[in-house]
C-alpha positions as a Python dict, from the first residue, in 0.01 Angstrom:
ca = {
    (1, 'X'): (0, 0, 0),
    (2, 'X'): (60, -389, 87),
    (3, 'X'): (349, -524, 277),
    (4, 'X'): (553, -743, 122),
    (5, 'X'): (676, -1065, 240),
    (6, 'X'): (987, -1111, 453),
    (7, 'X'): (1094, -1399, 252),
    (8, 'X'): (1187, -1171, -16),
    (9, 'X'): (1467, -1002, 190),
    (10, 'X'): (1598, -1367, 263),
    (11, 'X'): (1619, -1459, -86),
    (12, 'X'): (1804, -1127, -174),
    (13, 'X'): (2049, -1187, 114),
    (14, 'X'): (2081, -1554, 55),
    (15, 'X'): (2197, -1486, -350),
    (16, 'X'): (2434, -1210, -216),
    (17, 'X'): (2580, -1421, 33),
    (18, 'X'): (2690, -1711, -198),
    (19, 'X'): (2792, -1455, -440),
    (20, 'X'): (3029, -1264, -226),
    (21, 'X'): (3169, -1604, -99),
    (22, 'X'): (3189, -1744, -428),
    (23, 'X'): (3420, -1440, -511),
    (24, 'X'): (3620, -1504, -251),
    (25, 'X'): (3655, -1820, -319),
    (26, 'X'): (3769, -1804, -716),
    (27, 'X'): (3996, -1529, -645),
    (28, 'X'): (4170, -1663, -359),
    (29, 'X'): (4196, -2027, -500),
    (30, 'X'): (4054, -2037, -844),
    (31, 'X'): (4168, -2396, -932),
    (32, 'X'): (3976, -2549, -645),
    (33, 'X'): (3625, -2308, -690),
    (34, 'X'): (3621, -2434, -1086),
    (35, 'X'): (3684, -2799, -972),
    (36, 'X'): (3375, -2772, -729),
    (37, 'X'): (3148, -2614, -982),
    (38, 'X'): (3249, -2840, -1274),
    (39, 'X'): (3255, -3183, -1081),
    (40, 'X'): (3103, -3439, -1299),
    (41, 'X'): (2885, -3608, -1037),
    (42, 'X'): (2748, -3876, -1309),
    (43, 'X'): (2746, -3912, -1670),
    (44, 'X'): (2387, -4009, -1792),
    (45, 'X'): (2317, -4142, -2111),
    (46, 'X'): (1988, -4075, -2238),
    (47, 'X'): (1801, -4240, -2531),
    (48, 'X'): (1857, -4069, -2834),
    (49, 'X'): (1471, -3986, -2863),
    (50, 'X'): (1481, -3760, -2536),
    (51, 'X'): (1860, -3616, -2563),
    (52, 'X'): (2149, -3675, -2827),
    (53, 'X'): (2428, -3787, -2630),
    (54, 'X'): (2516, -3801, -2230),
    (55, 'X'): (2439, -3540, -2002),
    (56, 'X'): (2700, -3472, -1708),
    (57, 'X'): (2545, -3395, -1372),
    (58, 'X'): (2755, -3085, -1218),
    (59, 'X'): (2688, -2866, -942),
    (60, 'X'): (2620, -2623, -1224),
    (61, 'X'): (2355, -2835, -1395),
    (62, 'X'): (2202, -2913, -1082),
    (63, 'X'): (2135, -2550, -930),
    (64, 'X'): (2098, -2365, -1246),
    (65, 'X'): (1887, -2610, -1455),
    (66, 'X'): (1695, -2796, -1184),
    (67, 'X'): (1672, -2615, -860),
    (68, 'X'): (1643, -2249, -1020),
    (69, 'X'): (1321, -2370, -1131),
    (70, 'X'): (1162, -2322, -832),
    (71, 'X'): (1267, -1940, -771),
    (72, 'X'): (1121, -1872, -1161),
    (73, 'X'): (791, -2063, -1041),
    (74, 'X'): (768, -1799, -743),
    (75, 'X'): (831, -1496, -956),
    (76, 'X'): (605, -1662, -1253),
    (77, 'X'): (304, -1663, -995),
    (78, 'X'): (361, -1325, -948),
    (79, 'X'): (341, -1215, -1271),
    (80, 'X'): (57, -1448, -1379),
    (81, 'X'): (-138, -1285, -1065),
    (82, 'X'): (-74, -957, -1196),
    (83, 'X'): (-236, -1062, -1506),
    (84, 'X'): (-525, -1248, -1475),
    (85, 'X'): (-668, -1191, -1116),
    (86, 'X'): (-903, -937, -1018),
    (87, 'X'): (-703, -612, -934),
    (88, 'X'): (-386, -726, -1094),
    (89, 'X'): (-106, -470, -1153),
    (90, 'X'): (-105, -597, -1517),
    (91, 'X'): (-474, -625, -1587),
    (92, 'X'): (-639, -428, -1883),
    (93, 'X'): (-471, -70, -1986),
    (94, 'X'): (-231, -64, -1670),
    (95, 'X'): (-27, -333, -1852),
    (96, 'X'): (72, -66, -2118),
    (97, 'X'): (361, 128, -1952),
    (98, 'X'): (524, -183, -1770),
    (99, 'X'): (503, -413, -2072),
    (100, 'X'): (612, -149, -2297),
    (101, 'X'): (907, -48, -2062),
    (102, 'X'): (985, -432, -2075),
    (103, 'X'): (998, -506, -2427),
    (104, 'X'): (1177, -158, -2458),
    (105, 'X'): (1457, -249, -2225),
    (106, 'X'): (1501, -579, -2379),
    (107, 'X'): (1528, -434, -2699),
    (108, 'X'): (1788, -131, -2584),
    (109, 'X'): (2008, -422, -2388),
    (110, 'X'): (2045, -640, -2706),
    (111, 'X'): (2103, -364, -2956),
    (112, 'X'): (2346, -209, -2717),
    (113, 'X'): (2574, -527, -2718),
    (114, 'X'): (2582, -589, -3070),
    (115, 'X'): (2666, -205, -3128),
    (116, 'X'): (2957, -196, -2847),
    (117, 'X'): (3056, -520, -2953),
    (118, 'X'): (3129, -401, -3306),
    (119, 'X'): (3316, -112, -3155),
    (120, 'X'): (3526, -241, -2901),
    (121, 'X'): (3518, -589, -2844),
    (122, 'X'): (3898, -765, -2914),
    (123, 'X'): (3818, -1108, -2787),
    (124, 'X'): (3950, -1386, -3015),
    (125, 'X'): (3675, -1605, -2890),
    (126, 'X'): (3390, -1333, -3006),
    (127, 'X'): (3183, -1416, -3289),
    (128, 'X'): (3040, -1115, -3506),
    (129, 'X'): (2654, -1076, -3397),
    (130, 'X'): (2685, -1313, -3086),
    (131, 'X'): (2615, -1258, -2748),
    (132, 'X'): (2313, -1032, -2746),
    (133, 'X'): (2124, -1254, -2520),
    (134, 'X'): (2361, -1218, -2250),
    (135, 'X'): (2251, -877, -2109),
    (136, 'X'): (1870, -905, -2163),
    (137, 'X'): (1797, -1027, -1795),
    (138, 'X'): (1796, -792, -1471),
    (139, 'X'): (1741, -976, -1091),
    (140, 'X'): (1423, -940, -931),
    (141, 'X'): (1558, -977, -582),
    (142, 'X'): (1831, -721, -616),
    (143, 'X'): (1600, -479, -760),
    (144, 'X'): (1339, -496, -480),
    (145, 'X'): (1623, -500, -231),
    (146, 'X'): (1741, -132, -366),
    (147, 'X'): (1433, -40, -421),
    (148, 'X'): (1284, -98, -135),
    (149, 'X'): (1555, 186, 35),
    (150, 'X'): (1461, 386, -291),
    (151, 'X'): (1096, 434, -279),
    (152, 'X'): (998, 257, 70),
    (153, 'X'): (613, 118, 24),
    (154, 'X'): (515, 363, -232),
    (155, 'X'): (356, 255, -593),
    (156, 'X'): (700, 270, -760),
    (157, 'X'): (852, 22, -562),
    (158, 'X'): (582, -249, -745),
    (159, 'X'): (623, -67, -1082),
    (160, 'X'): (1011, -175, -1074),
    (161, 'X'): (936, -526, -955),
    (162, 'X'): (713, -602, -1207),
    (163, 'X'): (959, -484, -1475),
    (164, 'X'): (1199, -692, -1361),
    (165, 'X'): (994, -1014, -1308),
    (166, 'X'): (877, -942, -1670),
    (167, 'X'): (1266, -859, -1789),
    (168, 'X'): (1372, -1192, -1650),
    (169, 'X'): (1126, -1408, -1761),
    (170, 'X'): (1128, -1294, -2125),
    (171, 'X'): (1496, -1316, -2131),
    (172, 'X'): (1493, -1656, -2068),
    (173, 'X'): (1234, -1715, -2304),
    (174, 'X'): (1398, -1534, -2556),
    (175, 'X'): (1742, -1725, -2459),
    (176, 'X'): (1567, -2072, -2561),
    (177, 'X'): (1413, -1931, -2869),
    (178, 'X'): (1695, -1823, -3010),
    (179, 'X'): (1903, -2164, -2952),
    (180, 'X'): (1991, -2257, -3309),
    (181, 'X'): (1955, -2637, -3208),
    (182, 'X'): (1552, -2649, -3150),
    (183, 'X'): (1427, -2797, -3475),
    (184, 'X'): (1192, -3074, -3428),
    (185, 'X'): (1261, -3102, -3032),
    (186, 'X'): (1017, -2839, -2947),
    (187, 'X'): (721, -3113, -2996),
    (188, 'X'): (814, -3179, -2646),
    (189, 'X'): (655, -2890, -2520),
    (190, 'X'): (334, -3120, -2616),
    (191, 'X'): (404, -3306, -2300),
    (192, 'X'): (353, -2962, -2038),
    (193, 'X'): (56, -2879, -2264),
    (194, 'X'): (-91, -3182, -2219),
    (195, 'X'): (-13, -3222, -1855),
    (196, 'X'): (-148, -2877, -1805),
    (197, 'X'): (-496, -2917, -1935),
    (198, 'X'): (-551, -3256, -1790),
    (199, 'X'): (-447, -3117, -1439),
    (200, 'X'): (-643, -2839, -1434),
    (201, 'X'): (-984, -3006, -1589),
    (202, 'X'): (-925, -3266, -1283),
    (203, 'X'): (-799, -3063, -1014),
    (204, 'X'): (-751, -2689, -1066),
    (205, 'X'): (-1083, -2588, -1160),
    (206, 'X'): (-1338, -2417, -875),
    (207, 'X'): (-1562, -2693, -748),
    (208, 'X'): (-1932, -2702, -905),
    (209, 'X'): (-2170, -2540, -633),
    (210, 'X'): (-2325, -2917, -548),
    (211, 'X'): (-1964, -3045, -557),
    (212, 'X'): (-1925, -3324, -253),
    (213, 'X'): (-1691, -3282, 2),
    (214, 'X'): (-1455, -3545, -174),
    (215, 'X'): (-1456, -3364, -472),
    (216, 'X'): (-1366, -3027, -293),
    (217, 'X'): (-1085, -3213, -89),
    (218, 'X'): (-942, -3330, -450),
    (219, 'X'): (-900, -2963, -546),
    (220, 'X'): (-719, -2861, -262),
    (221, 'X'): (-457, -3156, -254),
    (222, 'X'): (-104, -3068, -390),
    (223, 'X'): (56, -3396, -494),
    (224, 'X'): (-98, -3383, -846),
    (225, 'X'): (79, -3065, -892),
    (226, 'X'): (411, -3176, -778),
    (227, 'X'): (395, -3484, -1006),
    (228, 'X'): (253, -3260, -1307),
    (229, 'X'): (550, -3032, -1202),
    (230, 'X'): (800, -3316, -1320),
    (231, 'X'): (633, -3381, -1605),
    (232, 'X'): (662, -2983, -1745),
    (233, 'X'): (991, -2960, -1619),
    (234, 'X'): (1108, -3254, -1832),
    (235, 'X'): (911, -3149, -2148),
    (236, 'X'): (1073, -2809, -2126),
    (237, 'X'): (1425, -2945, -2083),
    (238, 'X'): (1366, -3196, -2354),
    (239, 'X'): (1245, -2930, -2624),
    (240, 'X'): (1552, -2720, -2551),
    (241, 'X'): (1428, -2432, -2372),
    (242, 'X'): (1601, -2330, -2054),
    (243, 'X'): (1482, -2587, -1811),
    (244, 'X'): (1473, -2322, -1522),
    (245, 'X'): (1155, -2236, -1699),
    (246, 'X'): (1049, -2576, -1697),
    (247, 'X'): (752, -2503, -1393),
    (248, 'X'): (596, -2185, -1532),
    (249, 'X'): (366, -2404, -1790),
    (250, 'X'): (200, -2503, -1441),
    (251, 'X'): (78, -2207, -1271),
    (252, 'X'): (-242, -2157, -1500),
    (253, 'X'): (-334, -2472, -1395),
    (254, 'X'): (-312, -2442, -1028),
    (255, 'X'): (-614, -2385, -846),
    (256, 'X'): (-555, -2026, -703),
    (257, 'X'): (-706, -1725, -509),
    (258, 'X'): (-981, -1478, -673),
    (259, 'X'): (-767, -1148, -654),
    (260, 'X'): (-439, -1053, -623),
    (261, 'X'): (-298, -855, -312),
    (262, 'X'): (-13, -747, -486),
    (263, 'X'): (356, -865, -567),
    (264, 'X'): (477, -1128, -298),
    (265, 'X'): (208, -975, -64),
    (266, 'X'): (247, -1074, 297),
    (267, 'X'): (-159, -1097, 323),
    (268, 'X'): (-112, -1429, 68),
    (269, 'X'): (54, -1608, 372),
    (270, 'X'): (-321, -1625, 518),
    (271, 'X'): (-454, -1788, 165),
    (272, 'X'): (-518, -2154, 152),
    (273, 'X'): (-538, -2228, -199),
    (274, 'X'): (-300, -2473, -356),
    (275, 'X'): (-124, -2211, -535),
    (276, 'X'): (-7, -1998, -234),
    (277, 'X'): (20, -2344, -26),
    (278, 'X'): (312, -2427, -265),
    (279, 'X'): (469, -2085, -264),
    (280, 'X'): (498, -2111, 148),
    (281, 'X'): (581, -2514, 138),
    (282, 'X'): (876, -2385, -93),
    (283, 'X'): (1011, -2068, 78),
    (284, 'X'): (1303, -2256, 293),
    (285, 'X'): (1428, -2461, -29),
    (286, 'X'): (1426, -2177, -243),
    (287, 'X'): (1638, -1955, 20),
    (288, 'X'): (1888, -2247, 21),
    (289, 'X'): (1895, -2259, -372),
    (290, 'X'): (1938, -1899, -424),
    (291, 'X'): (2251, -1904, -193),
    (292, 'X'): (2385, -2201, -400),
    (293, 'X'): (2302, -2011, -702),
    (294, 'X'): (2514, -1740, -572),
    (295, 'X'): (2784, -1968, -538),
    (296, 'X'): (2819, -2153, -823),
    (297, 'X'): (2769, -1844, -1067),
    (298, 'X'): (2834, -1515, -843),
    (299, 'X'): (3213, -1595, -847),
    (300, 'X'): (3392, -1281, -1018),
    (301, 'X'): (3746, -1295, -1125),
    (302, 'X'): (3896, -955, -1007),
    (303, 'X'): (4161, -996, -1286),
    (304, 'X'): (3916, -1064, -1564),
    (305, 'X'): (3858, -697, -1691),
    (306, 'X'): (3855, -677, -2050),
    (307, 'X'): (3644, -488, -2329),
    (308, 'X'): (3372, -761, -2286),
    (309, 'X'): (3362, -617, -1941),
    (310, 'X'): (3268, -238, -2110),
    (311, 'X'): (3064, -416, -2351),
    (312, 'X'): (2819, -613, -2073),
    (313, 'X'): (2827, -290, -1863),
    (314, 'X'): (2746, -25, -2166),
    (315, 'X'): (2436, -274, -2249),
    (316, 'X'): (2284, -269, -1922),
    (317, 'X'): (2365, 100, -1843),
    (318, 'X'): (2303, 272, -2144),
    (319, 'X'): (2127, 41, -2391),
    (320, 'X'): (1872, -58, -2142),
    (321, 'X'): (1779, 278, -2020),
    (322, 'X'): (1737, 417, -2366),
    (323, 'X'): (1538, 145, -2472),
    (324, 'X'): (1294, 256, -2164),
    (325, 'X'): (1281, 602, -2204),
    (326, 'X'): (1232, 634, -2554),
    (327, 'X'): (920, 367, -2489),
    (328, 'X'): (803, 586, -2215),
    (329, 'X'): (842, 906, -2458),
    (330, 'X'): (648, 690, -2735),
    (331, 'X'): (380, 607, -2507),
    (332, 'X'): (342, 974, -2365),
    (333, 'X'): (316, 1124, -2737),
    (334, 'X'): (33, 864, -2805),
    (335, 'X'): (-174, 833, -2499),
    (336, 'X'): (-57, 1164, -2290),
    (337, 'X'): (208, 1235, -2087),
    (338, 'X'): (-25, 1145, -1741),
    (339, 'X'): (164, 881, -1561),
    (340, 'X'): (-28, 625, -1362),
    (341, 'X'): (-167, 747, -1018),
    (342, 'X'): (132, 763, -747),
    (343, 'X'): (393, 791, -989),
    (344, 'X'): (636, 1057, -1097),
    (345, 'X'): (887, 1139, -1359),
    (346, 'X'): (1125, 1083, -1076),
    (347, 'X'): (1003, 767, -981),
    (348, 'X'): (1057, 642, -1393),
    (349, 'X'): (1398, 764, -1367),
    (350, 'X'): (1524, 612, -1036),
    (351, 'X'): (1292, 275, -1166),
    (352, 'X'): (1534, 268, -1498),
    (353, 'X'): (1837, 320, -1308),
    (354, 'X'): (1759, -13, -1091),
    (355, 'X'): (1646, -207, -1387),
    (356, 'X'): (2007, -137, -1498),
    (357, 'X'): (2150, -388, -1276),
    (358, 'X'): (2187, -759, -1402),
    (359, 'X'): (2290, -1079, -1215),
    (360, 'X'): (2079, -1419, -1170),
    (361, 'X'): (1933, -1435, -1521),
    (362, 'X'): (2257, -1270, -1731),
    (363, 'X'): (2479, -1515, -1511),
    (364, 'X'): (2260, -1809, -1696),
    (365, 'X'): (2255, -1622, -2040),
    (366, 'X'): (2643, -1576, -2023),
    (367, 'X'): (2711, -1925, -1996),
    (368, 'X'): (2440, -2000, -2303),
    (369, 'X'): (2584, -1701, -2520),
    (370, 'X'): (2916, -1596, -2482),
    (371, 'X'): (3208, -1826, -2560),
    (372, 'X'): (3423, -1941, -2257),
    (373, 'X'): (3752, -1843, -2132),
    (374, 'X'): (3828, -1507, -2018),
    (375, 'X'): (3596, -1374, -2254),
    (376, 'X'): (3311, -1502, -2063),
    (377, 'X'): (3475, -1436, -1697),
    (378, 'X'): (3496, -1058, -1818),
    (379, 'X'): (3145, -1075, -1921),
    (380, 'X'): (3089, -1171, -1540),
    (381, 'X'): (3266, -862, -1416),
    (382, 'X'): (3072, -647, -1614),
    (383, 'X'): (2757, -806, -1442),
    (384, 'X'): (2896, -689, -1091),
    (385, 'X'): (3016, -348, -1188),
    (386, 'X'): (2644, -299, -1303),
    (387, 'X'): (2512, -372, -974),
    (388, 'X'): (2660, -31, -877),
    (389, 'X'): (2355, 88, -1004),
    (390, 'X'): (2128, 8, -706),
    (391, 'X'): (2359, 182, -450),
    (392, 'X'): (2385, 505, -692),
    (393, 'X'): (1993, 485, -689),
    (394, 'X'): (1983, 483, -334),
    (395, 'X'): (2221, 801, -307),
    (396, 'X'): (2018, 1010, -585),
    (397, 'X'): (1702, 944, -404),
    (398, 'X'): (1837, 1070, -65),
    (399, 'X'): (2012, 1343, -222),
    (400, 'X'): (1676, 1473, -413),
    (401, 'X'): (1446, 1421, -108),
    (402, 'X'): (1305, 1065, -142),
    (403, 'X'): (984, 996, 114),
    (404, 'X'): (1080, 780, 366),
    (405, 'X'): (929, 442, 375),
    (406, 'X'): (652, 316, 652),
    (407, 'X'): (741, 111, 922),
    (408, 'X'): (787, -260, 824),
    (409, 'X'): (925, -158, 476),
    (410, 'X'): (818, -339, 179),
}
């Protein structure tokens, strides 16, 4: 199997470092912590045809809606290549199991929230039938961090990472589409669409065999994609969709390699197509962004335990696994019980356990789908507790005799 780039490890450690610092801060000095993340740096009054009312620039908005778009560009690129490039992990029938498990996990998590909320939720702020989007996402980086210890360099590691990436991106899309205030604002999505079509036509297509040197160099330039990225982000945000997804429409328009080397493959560091050059350019900035995200959204109030905590934990630990397992059983009944080459039933069980963690995307979704106050903090504690699934999967893999990873990991 191929080696995964070391920057994935740096991303995971940066995210965790920010979250640990935030948790210490919010428990030692909660007033100063909330003053920091809610600090109104500036108020922007936008024209009514763009946005109704003003927008307050806060550390939360800057990091979550603007800077985190760079991270989702990273993982969106991996999902896109897995689907469309030669040897992509989601090309053809190989997509059936990962995509089926992804949809099953999303459905199970949402239903788990609704059922558990109806049974045990006591918060006064709770809205019947609301909040179901909060537990949909997972965490690509933490899945990799613990998955590497569980699977080493075996194919199961790349399956669980594909599932985490697809889960996170689809969860944000569902969150945006479930926004009741979308209406005619969705027409703003025509701006990213037009931008992508123009940029792909002018710069993203492979040069013709008889192209001049000037035309070939134009196809390798990065500045058109930087400008297009700004327009795509603006159109996505103005449409009322999660702004952190604003750079995803650009990915298909960027000139890229012909074949996939695997998720976050280290070999891609030697490719010179514009897409991989953009990724290398963004590695260090994204590391800082993930630390800031952990600092802004990772603070857990240790006194916030409430029924909402159990609702969140049950959605991730019960609802999502049940949804994924039912899909696996349905696929086995329809197409036979044979698993993809290199995968075992035990691997699937450990993969489902790893995907029971939630952090990055649910931390964003909580703000949009769970009422404020202690209910929101209790839900965030549920996310923190769900991370126990990672060390637990590592422990189970060792007790049941996993294969040790090869040198270099990943």
